[in-house]
Amino acid sequence: MRRDLVTAGVLVAHEWRLQRRDLVPQLILTVMPLVLMAFLLPTYRDAMTLAGSVPGPGPLTGAEQAVPGLSVMFSMFLVAHVGMVFFRDHGWNTWNRLRATAVGVPVLVLSKAAVPLGLLVAQFTILLAAGRVLFGLRIRGSLVALALVVGVFAVCLVALGLLGFAACRTVVQMTSAANVLALVMAGLGGALVPRELLPSWAAPFAPATPSYWAVSGLQEVISGGAGLGDVAAELAVLAAFATAFALLALVMLRPDQRKVSWS
Amino acid sequence: MLRIDGLSISYGRRPALRDVSLTVVPGQVLGLLGPNGAGKTTLMNAVVGAVRPGAGTVTVGGLDVTRHPKRARAQVGYAEQEIAVFPTLTARQNVNDWAAICGVGRRRRAEAVAATLSALLLDEVADRPVRTLSGGERRRVHCAMATVARPSLLLLDEPTVGVDPATRRAVLGHVRDLAAAGTAICYSTHYLPEVEALDADIVLLARGRVATRGAVAELIDRHGSTVVDLRLLGDDGETRTVSRQVIGPDDLPAVLQGLGADLGRLAGVEVRRSTLDEVFDHVVASAGPADGRPSSPAEAVADAS
């Protein structure tokens, strides 16, 4: 057990060394929502007024929807990045090389996935902090609750990324599916437009997406002043999604299967 | 250090290895020879547990690789035929990170990395990203990653394919040093002079079976013959060599008679023993025609598609 932990630490450091050389995709996926927030804030304010949305005391700014919604949406685009970590190793032939060492598959997969998990949390943290500084977002509820919603949702997205890696044979399949899924889930979950304005055909499907529960949890804390107990349902559902994705990935993962990467 | 007993592996219905048995002891270099598709890569993959035996056992340091895969693999360094490096990292970072992954402690690591880079003549390029290195330099980094942790058993699958003579000498020198230090080495290659230079014991695989085994001299004695090289002068003034197998020097007059009208063109005669190349060709031909069997699951998939 101790040996596994030491190896996991080494692998996380190694993976971070690989990823920190090219953080441009993460940077873009952090800057883009900020640019969109700047443009869409008045539109979101009007839309929320139109929908009769009363997120909390005080005047509406639009940040109540824009910041959590676009943060959730653009975090979902990082799902493809989780899978890329593994497809990249296939392209470099280092996946088989790593598998030929004494490192077990669970330690290998979890260690490699830890870096995208950290990047997802960092993306959320930057977007929420920038939302507060640049767009006047007020967080009325518990920061612990907020951190937990972000953390559990990030784990859910990493599990979804692992499922993408397990299910797809080629990197093109994985990135295409991840991008479509990100848009559909963001739309259905109320990340793109306020849930109250979803088309009537889409509204019933919203709770079937993790993004719905993430947006809901974030808005509960940010606008509704919720504490940990108030977002327990959201956390439980997100944890259930994460477990389901992870279990599916576990069932579908064939560590010895040759995957087709870019190179 | 490595013991393989009755190993048989199939990809689908196609057999890749059939009842293969061999051992490699500490300090020994075993040259694994065979034509493409003979099963060399499959055998190495079986040692690290990447393919499961259909029958037979593989033990590393007394540990069965299917029952104790992690503990068995902890003793193995493996450089696959395909170069597997992290191109965005420097050569030093590749070797250093790999040493850490293989459990080399921080205190011992810097020294091990420096010694390995030096042994493979990588000092000058150690701090350059691997993506900027030449093919030969990349292959040396690839090999360095396999040896830096000083494994008890080292598997090298065609480590000198496509490299220049200087790289080949560096790799062979490093392999000799490791064997002298007690590492058991399984060395697969198509370049037969390499196994002679390593003074390796040879296992020759053909069609998934062990076709023959032994030291180079033994194999030449067992499967070789006396060969007469006849140098004939052509119309263009160039000489060409025609080789004839004979039982012994007493057969020479009959060989010369067989030249007929070409006898007048004879510029020289040399009587010698078969080379390892000729023994290889003879043994492989005796094993039967190639059957297009895949040498790896990837090839099997490619064939199927």
XYZ file of C-alpha atoms in Angstrom:
568
model
C 0.000 0.000 0.000
C 2.761 2.427 0.974
C 4.693 1.439 -2.140
C 1.599 2.130 -4.273
C 1.206 5.566 -2.714
C 4.846 6.424 -3.383
C 4.488 5.224 -6.995
C 1.273 7.219 -7.377
C 3.095 10.338 -6.178
C 5.881 9.744 -8.692
C 3.376 9.215 -11.507
C 1.400 12.346 -10.625
C 4.615 14.410 -10.614
C 5.623 12.846 -13.943
C 2.198 13.503 -15.490
C 2.240 17.096 -14.271
C 5.704 17.525 -15.788
C 4.261 16.354 -19.121
C 1.130 18.473 -18.975
C 2.559 21.736 -17.696
C 4.545 22.067 -20.932
C 1.359 22.635 -22.842
C -1.389 24.252 -20.815
C -2.689 26.280 -23.755
C -5.919 24.241 -24.142
C -6.722 24.701 -20.449
C -5.872 28.381 -20.673
C -8.167 28.855 -23.664
C -10.983 26.963 -21.950
C -10.571 29.314 -18.974
C -10.319 32.582 -20.905
C -13.153 31.816 -23.347
C -15.908 31.641 -20.704
C -14.619 34.900 -19.188
C -14.902 36.606 -22.583
C -18.386 35.172 -23.051
C -19.400 36.304 -19.562
C -18.347 39.857 -20.427
C -20.555 39.832 -23.513
C -23.502 37.826 -22.188
C -23.961 39.281 -18.710
C -26.686 41.796 -19.757
C -28.417 39.146 -21.889
C -28.441 36.703 -18.971
C -29.782 39.459 -16.663
C -32.631 40.185 -19.084
C -33.328 36.515 -19.622
C -33.500 35.863 -15.880
C -35.811 38.846 -15.425
C -38.008 37.567 -18.250
C -38.114 34.109 -16.692
C -38.994 35.563 -13.314
C -35.937 34.007 -11.781
C -35.289 35.289 -8.260
C -31.953 33.797 -7.307
C -31.593 35.751 -4.052
C -31.753 39.141 -2.397
C -30.305 42.166 -4.174
C -30.401 43.285 -7.794
C -29.870 40.804 -10.637
C -26.558 41.177 -12.459
C -26.675 38.164 -14.754
C -23.517 36.820 -13.105
C -25.750 34.477 -11.058
C -26.342 32.483 -14.242
C -23.349 33.394 -16.395
C -20.587 32.450 -13.971
C -21.785 29.027 -12.740
C -23.402 28.164 -16.091
C -20.451 28.933 -18.329
C -18.015 27.481 -15.775
C -19.898 24.184 -15.897
C -20.159 24.300 -19.692
C -16.467 24.919 -20.307
C -15.394 22.427 -17.651
C -17.243 19.836 -19.696
C -15.025 20.608 -22.669
C -12.108 19.431 -20.516
C -13.598 15.918 -20.451
C -11.879 15.266 -23.790
C -8.618 16.348 -22.185
C -8.915 13.582 -19.583
C -9.150 10.976 -22.318
C -6.340 12.636 -24.270
C -3.931 11.942 -21.420
C -4.323 8.232 -22.109
C -4.579 8.413 -25.902
C -1.364 10.478 -25.893
C 0.460 7.643 -24.098
C -0.821 5.214 -26.713
C 0.524 7.512 -29.445
C 3.933 7.604 -27.779
C 3.909 3.817 -27.102
C 4.440 4.655 -23.447
C 1.145 3.116 -22.336
C 2.422 -0.399 -23.042
C 5.769 0.518 -21.572
C 4.127 1.673 -18.345
C 1.990 -1.480 -18.291
C 5.144 -3.593 -18.465
C 6.362 -2.133 -15.161
C 5.346 -3.171 -11.664
C 2.761 -0.366 -11.559
C -0.752 -1.788 -11.407
C -3.450 -0.515 -13.763
C -5.566 1.119 -10.978
C -2.584 3.111 -9.670
C -1.558 4.040 -13.210
C -5.019 5.241 -14.255
C -5.823 7.095 -11.032
C -2.434 8.820 -10.924
C -2.681 9.999 -14.515
C -6.267 11.172 -13.976
C -5.281 13.156 -10.878
C -3.656 15.912 -12.954
C -6.715 16.688 -15.126
C -8.770 16.575 -11.925
C -6.529 19.255 -10.439
C -6.741 21.291 -13.641
C -10.548 21.097 -13.590
C -10.654 22.337 -10.006
C -8.176 25.095 -10.912
C -10.338 26.136 -13.877
C -13.421 26.381 -11.655
C -11.547 28.271 -8.975
C -10.211 30.826 -11.462
C -13.623 31.302 -13.103
C -15.459 31.738 -9.814
C -12.785 34.100 -8.486
C -12.758 36.083 -11.735
C -16.577 36.150 -11.663
C -16.408 37.738 -8.239
C -13.674 40.258 -9.104
C -14.693 41.168 -12.660
C -18.456 40.682 -12.720
C -19.499 41.324 -9.134
C -20.614 37.774 -8.375
C -21.611 37.478 -4.734
C -21.294 34.106 -3.069
C -23.908 34.142 -0.336
C -23.624 30.569 0.905
C -20.996 28.274 2.350
C -17.596 28.168 0.638
C -17.158 24.600 1.854
C -20.394 23.619 0.125
C -19.245 25.432 -3.014
C -15.878 23.637 -2.928
C -17.590 20.283 -2.465
C -19.955 20.817 -5.405
C -16.977 21.807 -7.584
C -14.866 18.892 -6.329
C -17.509 16.186 -6.755
C -18.519 17.535 -10.187
C -14.835 17.533 -11.241
C -14.517 13.896 -10.129
C -17.673 13.143 -12.124
C -16.139 14.720 -15.249
C -12.866 12.812 -14.815
C -14.852 9.572 -14.512
C -16.729 10.548 -17.690
C -13.380 11.173 -19.423
C -12.149 7.743 -18.346
C -15.339 6.236 -19.736
C -14.627 8.020 -23.023
C -11.135 6.545 -23.114
C -12.438 3.083 -22.266
C -15.265 3.155 -24.799
C -13.523 4.726 -27.800
C -10.927 3.002 -29.940
C -9.603 6.141 -31.607
C -8.821 9.609 -30.339
C -11.034 11.110 -33.070
C -14.013 9.116 -31.811
C -13.313 10.239 -28.261
C -12.869 13.975 -28.935
C -15.892 14.105 -31.255
C -18.124 12.324 -28.765
C -16.836 14.417 -25.856
C -17.489 17.725 -27.622
C -21.020 16.759 -28.655
C -21.741 15.402 -25.185
C -20.407 18.586 -23.577
C -22.738 20.771 -25.635
C -25.791 18.550 -25.150
C -25.238 18.169 -21.415
C -24.494 21.871 -20.964
C -27.648 22.785 -22.884
C -29.897 20.307 -21.126
C -28.431 21.002 -17.716
C -29.155 24.704 -17.722
C -25.556 25.773 -18.129
C -26.137 27.530 -21.449
C -29.500 29.140 -20.699
C -31.407 29.415 -17.409
C -33.365 26.238 -16.699
C -36.596 28.207 -16.615
C -36.083 29.051 -20.301
C -35.377 25.532 -21.519
C -37.764 24.344 -24.259
C -40.628 22.281 -22.881
C -39.369 19.119 -24.604
C -35.912 19.510 -23.014
C -36.882 20.344 -19.445
C -37.871 16.783 -18.412
C -34.439 15.472 -19.507
C -32.447 18.074 -17.584
C -32.158 16.106 -14.300
C -30.658 13.202 -16.269
C -27.453 15.188 -16.768
C -24.742 15.827 -14.175
C -24.459 19.420 -15.405
C -28.008 20.102 -14.173
C -27.063 19.094 -10.631
C -23.781 20.988 -10.803
C -25.440 24.218 -11.953
C -28.191 23.706 -9.418
C -25.708 23.151 -6.578
C -23.572 26.120 -7.554
C -26.576 28.438 -7.859
C -27.977 27.222 -4.553
C -24.765 28.233 -2.822
C -23.991 31.377 -4.847
C -27.452 32.948 -5.040
C -29.526 31.017 -2.533
C -27.028 31.232 0.328
C -27.109 27.463 0.792
C -24.982 25.570 3.269
C -23.612 22.048 3.097
C -26.881 20.402 4.143
C -28.853 22.313 1.518
C -26.835 20.881 -1.359
C -26.699 17.322 -0.031
C -29.083 16.119 -2.733
C -26.976 17.691 -5.502
C -23.800 16.210 -4.033
C -25.392 12.770 -3.720
C -26.636 12.767 -7.312
C -23.275 13.999 -8.649
C -21.509 11.294 -6.616
C -23.915 8.723 -8.052
C -23.138 9.928 -11.593
C -19.402 9.746 -10.848
C -19.746 6.211 -9.486
C -21.815 5.081 -12.461
C -19.330 6.542 -14.980
C -16.379 5.034 -13.114
C -18.012 1.602 -12.913
C -18.876 1.682 -16.608
C -15.310 2.708 -17.411
C -14.031 -0.142 -15.240
C -16.215 -2.651 -17.072
C -15.304 -1.349 -20.537
C -11.587 -0.656 -20.002
C -9.313 -3.140 -21.757
C -5.818 -2.072 -20.669
C -4.170 -4.251 -23.306
C -6.319 -2.933 -26.178
C -4.393 -0.993 -28.822
C -5.829 2.500 -29.216
C -5.326 4.731 -32.226
C -3.930 8.123 -31.287
C -2.972 11.148 -33.390
C 0.560 9.955 -34.069
C 16.553 -15.599 -13.534
C 14.145 -16.331 -16.398
C 12.619 -19.737 -16.868
C 10.098 -20.553 -19.553
C 8.545 -24.015 -19.610
C 6.342 -25.333 -22.389
C 5.058 -21.885 -23.335
C 2.349 -21.846 -25.993
C 0.464 -18.725 -27.069
C -2.095 -18.256 -29.823
C -3.703 -15.151 -31.308
C -7.136 -16.425 -32.100
C -6.582 -19.734 -33.878
C -3.110 -18.814 -35.060
C -0.333 -20.186 -32.883
C 2.444 -17.681 -32.138
C 4.527 -19.812 -29.762
C 4.465 -23.578 -29.489
C 5.919 -25.409 -26.517
C 8.855 -23.059 -26.027
C 11.216 -23.699 -23.116
C 14.340 -21.753 -22.227
C 16.275 -20.325 -19.303
C 18.459 -17.266 -18.837
C 20.753 -17.146 -15.823
C 22.342 -14.055 -14.220
C 25.204 -12.727 -16.325
C 24.075 -14.603 -19.425
C 23.158 -12.952 -22.716
C 20.610 -14.995 -24.615
C 20.377 -14.035 -28.275
C 16.842 -14.564 -29.473
C 16.924 -15.044 -33.223
C 14.320 -15.849 -35.800
C 12.694 -14.517 -38.940
C 9.864 -11.984 -38.790
C 6.810 -13.545 -37.160
C 8.844 -16.263 -35.428
C 7.443 -15.272 -32.030
C 10.325 -13.274 -30.499
C 8.220 -10.263 -29.509
C 5.395 -12.476 -28.277
C 7.854 -14.301 -26.038
C 9.098 -11.032 -24.528
C 5.549 -9.763 -24.087
C 4.725 -12.989 -22.253
C 7.605 -12.376 -19.832
C 6.128 -9.015 -18.779
C 2.609 -10.440 -18.701
C 1.364 -8.400 -21.663
C 0.063 -11.586 -23.267
C -1.244 -14.555 -21.329
C 0.095 -18.024 -21.967
C -2.300 -20.569 -23.407
C -0.122 -23.252 -21.854
C 3.137 -23.396 -19.958
C 4.713 -21.141 -17.353
C 7.001 -18.120 -17.246
C 8.884 -17.383 -14.042
C 11.130 -14.404 -13.307
C 13.359 -14.765 -10.264
C 11.263 -17.770 -9.258
C 7.981 -15.831 -9.463
C 5.268 -16.944 -11.869
C 4.387 -13.881 -13.972
C 0.690 -14.769 -14.135
C 0.370 -15.334 -10.373
C 2.678 -12.537 -9.176
C 2.749 -10.112 -12.098
C 3.761 -6.994 -10.171
C 6.574 -8.619 -8.200
C 7.833 -10.397 -11.300
C 7.734 -7.263 -13.469
C 9.551 -5.294 -10.756
C 12.649 -7.295 -11.684
C 12.386 -6.696 -15.421
C 13.575 -3.893 -17.671
C 11.985 -3.997 -21.107
C 12.786 -2.029 -24.245
C 10.181 -2.899 -26.830
C 10.965 -2.821 -30.525
C 8.946 0.384 -30.977
C 10.562 3.418 -29.405
C 8.553 4.442 -26.332
C 9.724 7.766 -24.895
C 8.136 11.007 -23.724
C 9.084 13.363 -26.569
C 8.316 16.604 -24.753
C 10.690 15.784 -21.890
C 14.467 15.939 -22.102
C 16.532 12.766 -22.324
C 17.576 13.206 -18.691
C 13.979 13.738 -17.539
C 12.852 10.631 -19.432
C 15.482 8.462 -17.791
C 15.098 10.116 -14.381
C 11.300 9.799 -14.330
C 11.511 6.212 -15.492
C 13.987 5.386 -12.734
C 11.563 6.928 -10.227
C 8.622 4.959 -11.653
C 10.715 1.776 -11.357
C 11.330 2.551 -7.689
C 14.890 3.877 -7.721
C 15.181 6.094 -4.644
C 16.032 9.775 -4.947
C 19.500 9.417 -3.427
C 20.620 6.695 -5.840
C 18.744 8.085 -8.836
C 20.955 10.983 -9.893
C 24.001 8.724 -9.997
C 22.169 5.933 -11.855
C 20.781 8.377 -14.427
C 24.150 10.002 -15.056
C 25.902 6.643 -15.398
C 23.282 5.296 -17.807
C 23.254 8.413 -19.981
C 27.028 8.321 -20.104
C 27.162 4.610 -20.974
C 24.894 5.215 -23.943
C 26.799 8.323 -25.090
C 23.902 10.645 -24.324
C 25.742 13.193 -22.166
C 25.830 15.882 -24.815
C 22.119 15.683 -25.613
C 20.899 14.864 -22.095
C 19.179 18.199 -21.585
C 17.561 18.462 -24.993
C 13.893 17.536 -25.503
C 13.726 14.050 -26.967
C 11.559 15.259 -29.860
C 14.607 17.203 -31.136
C 16.931 14.172 -31.073
C 17.863 11.942 -33.989
C 16.351 8.477 -34.369
C 19.485 6.804 -33.028
C 19.612 9.109 -30.013
C 15.945 8.457 -29.277
C 16.576 4.734 -29.413
C 19.428 5.122 -26.949
C 17.116 7.054 -24.583
C 14.590 4.236 -25.056
C 17.236 1.680 -24.041
C 18.494 3.840 -21.172
C 14.996 3.834 -19.664
C 15.030 0.030 -19.683
C 18.412 -0.250 -17.971
C 18.547 2.693 -15.543
C 16.936 0.785 -12.662
C 19.523 -2.009 -13.093
C 16.917 -4.747 -13.457
C 17.812 -8.352 -12.738
C 16.369 -9.349 -16.126
C 16.692 -7.149 -19.184
C 14.613 -7.706 -22.323
C 15.816 -5.886 -25.436
C 13.716 -6.347 -28.550
C 15.761 -5.361 -31.608
C 17.452 -2.474 -29.788
C 19.683 -1.523 -32.705
C 17.190 -1.557 -35.556
C 17.815 1.395 -37.875
C 20.754 2.860 -35.945
C 24.238 3.903 -37.050
C 27.385 1.898 -36.183
C 28.364 4.213 -33.310
C 24.960 3.761 -31.655
C 25.195 0.017 -32.207
C 28.608 -0.104 -30.544
C 27.317 1.971 -27.609
C 24.300 -0.294 -27.083
C 26.364 -3.476 -27.368
C 28.985 -2.103 -24.974
C 26.309 -1.232 -22.440
C 24.746 -4.684 -22.751
C 28.133 -6.340 -22.213
C 28.744 -4.211 -19.097
C 25.348 -5.079 -17.658
C 25.875 -8.790 -18.286
C 29.299 -8.579 -16.643
C 27.579 -7.001 -13.626
C 25.229 -10.015 -13.398
C 22.141 -8.938 -15.332
C 20.372 -11.717 -17.217
C 19.717 -10.450 -20.722
C 17.386 -11.610 -23.436
C 18.439 -9.888 -26.664
C 16.360 -10.165 -29.813
C 17.906 -9.139 -33.109
C 18.141 -9.760 -36.841
C 21.785 -8.652 -36.931
C 23.609 -11.905 -36.350
C 27.072 -10.351 -35.892
C 25.659 -8.692 -32.760
C 25.020 -11.977 -30.983
C 28.527 -13.064 -31.929
C 29.942 -9.789 -30.576
C 27.996 -10.322 -27.334
C 29.231 -13.913 -27.114
C 25.604 -14.810 -26.582
C 23.995 -18.181 -26.298
C 21.422 -18.480 -29.018
C 17.833 -19.629 -29.185
C 16.595 -19.673 -32.761
C 12.819 -19.506 -33.104
C 11.098 -20.540 -36.303
C 7.337 -20.831 -36.748
C 6.861 -20.334 -33.005
C 9.082 -23.243 -32.000
C 12.640 -23.463 -30.747
C 14.373 -24.656 -33.914
C 17.801 -24.906 -32.332
C 19.846 -23.534 -29.452
C 23.414 -23.305 -28.259
C 26.576 -21.204 -28.462
C 27.540 -19.776 -31.869
C 30.349 -22.316 -32.360
C 28.080 -25.186 -31.358
C 25.404 -24.130 -33.828
C 27.911 -23.843 -36.651
C 29.311 -27.272 -35.784
C 25.852 -28.807 -35.557
C 24.120 -27.213 -38.532
C 26.951 -25.821 -40.624
C 29.051 -27.443 -43.291
C 32.227 -26.860 -45.214
C 31.707 -24.229 -47.890
C 33.787 -23.601 -50.986
C 33.713 -19.997 -52.233
C 34.616 -19.847 -55.931
C 35.573 -16.393 -57.244
C 34.775 -16.154 -60.953
C 35.952 -13.385 -63.268
C 33.132 -11.860 -65.339
C 33.256 -10.322 -68.847
C 33.198 -6.861 -67.269
C 36.323 -7.626 -65.253
C 34.379 -7.818 -61.964
C 34.571 -10.955 -59.848
C 31.521 -12.704 -58.421
C 31.501 -15.356 -55.730
C 29.668 -18.648 -56.000
C 29.392 -20.745 -52.829
C 29.044 -24.541 -52.797
C 28.464 -26.739 -49.755
C 30.744 -29.745 -49.570
C 31.282 -32.600 -47.150
C 34.992 -31.854 -46.912
C 38.023 -30.530 -48.851
C 38.222 -33.862 -50.692
C 35.114 -32.843 -52.646
C 36.901 -29.839 -54.175
C 37.844 -31.506 -57.508
C 34.219 -32.453 -58.111
C 33.079 -28.892 -57.388
C 35.631 -27.501 -59.820
C 34.580 -29.985 -62.456
C 30.998 -28.835 -61.973
C 31.975 -25.380 -63.183
C 32.328 -26.713 -66.720
C 33.158 -23.925 -69.163
C 33.340 -21.399 -66.307
C 36.444 -23.137 -64.953
C 38.562 -20.836 -67.140
C 37.134 -17.825 -65.335
C 38.166 -19.123 -61.890
C 40.112 -16.385 -60.074
C 40.309 -17.914 -56.623
C 39.084 -20.614 -54.249
C 38.456 -20.426 -50.475
C 37.387 -23.273 -48.236
C 35.675 -22.269 -44.968
C 33.027 -23.242 -42.408
C 29.439 -21.931 -42.713
C 28.763 -18.537 -41.181
C 26.040 -17.966 -38.575
C 23.990 -16.277 -41.322
C 24.100 -19.468 -43.392
C 23.268 -21.631 -40.392
C 20.319 -19.310 -39.663
C 19.020 -19.633 -43.239
C 19.479 -23.396 -43.193
C 17.708 -23.936 -39.877
C 14.827 -21.594 -40.770
C 14.398 -23.284 -44.141
C 14.406 -26.701 -42.435
C 11.626 -25.523 -40.121
C 9.307 -25.120 -43.117
C 7.824 -22.203 -45.035
C 6.670 -19.043 -43.308
C 2.959 -19.214 -42.670
C 2.272 -15.504 -42.315
C 1.592 -15.885 -38.652
C 1.303 -12.519 -36.832
C 4.054 -11.706 -34.352
C 1.767 -9.663 -32.128
C -1.926 -9.091 -31.365
C -1.723 -5.818 -33.310
C -0.621 -7.690 -36.412
C -3.387 -10.227 -35.858
C -5.908 -7.384 -35.750
C -4.411 -5.804 -38.857
C -4.598 -9.157 -40.632
C -8.200 -9.615 -39.614
C -9.175 -6.203 -40.914
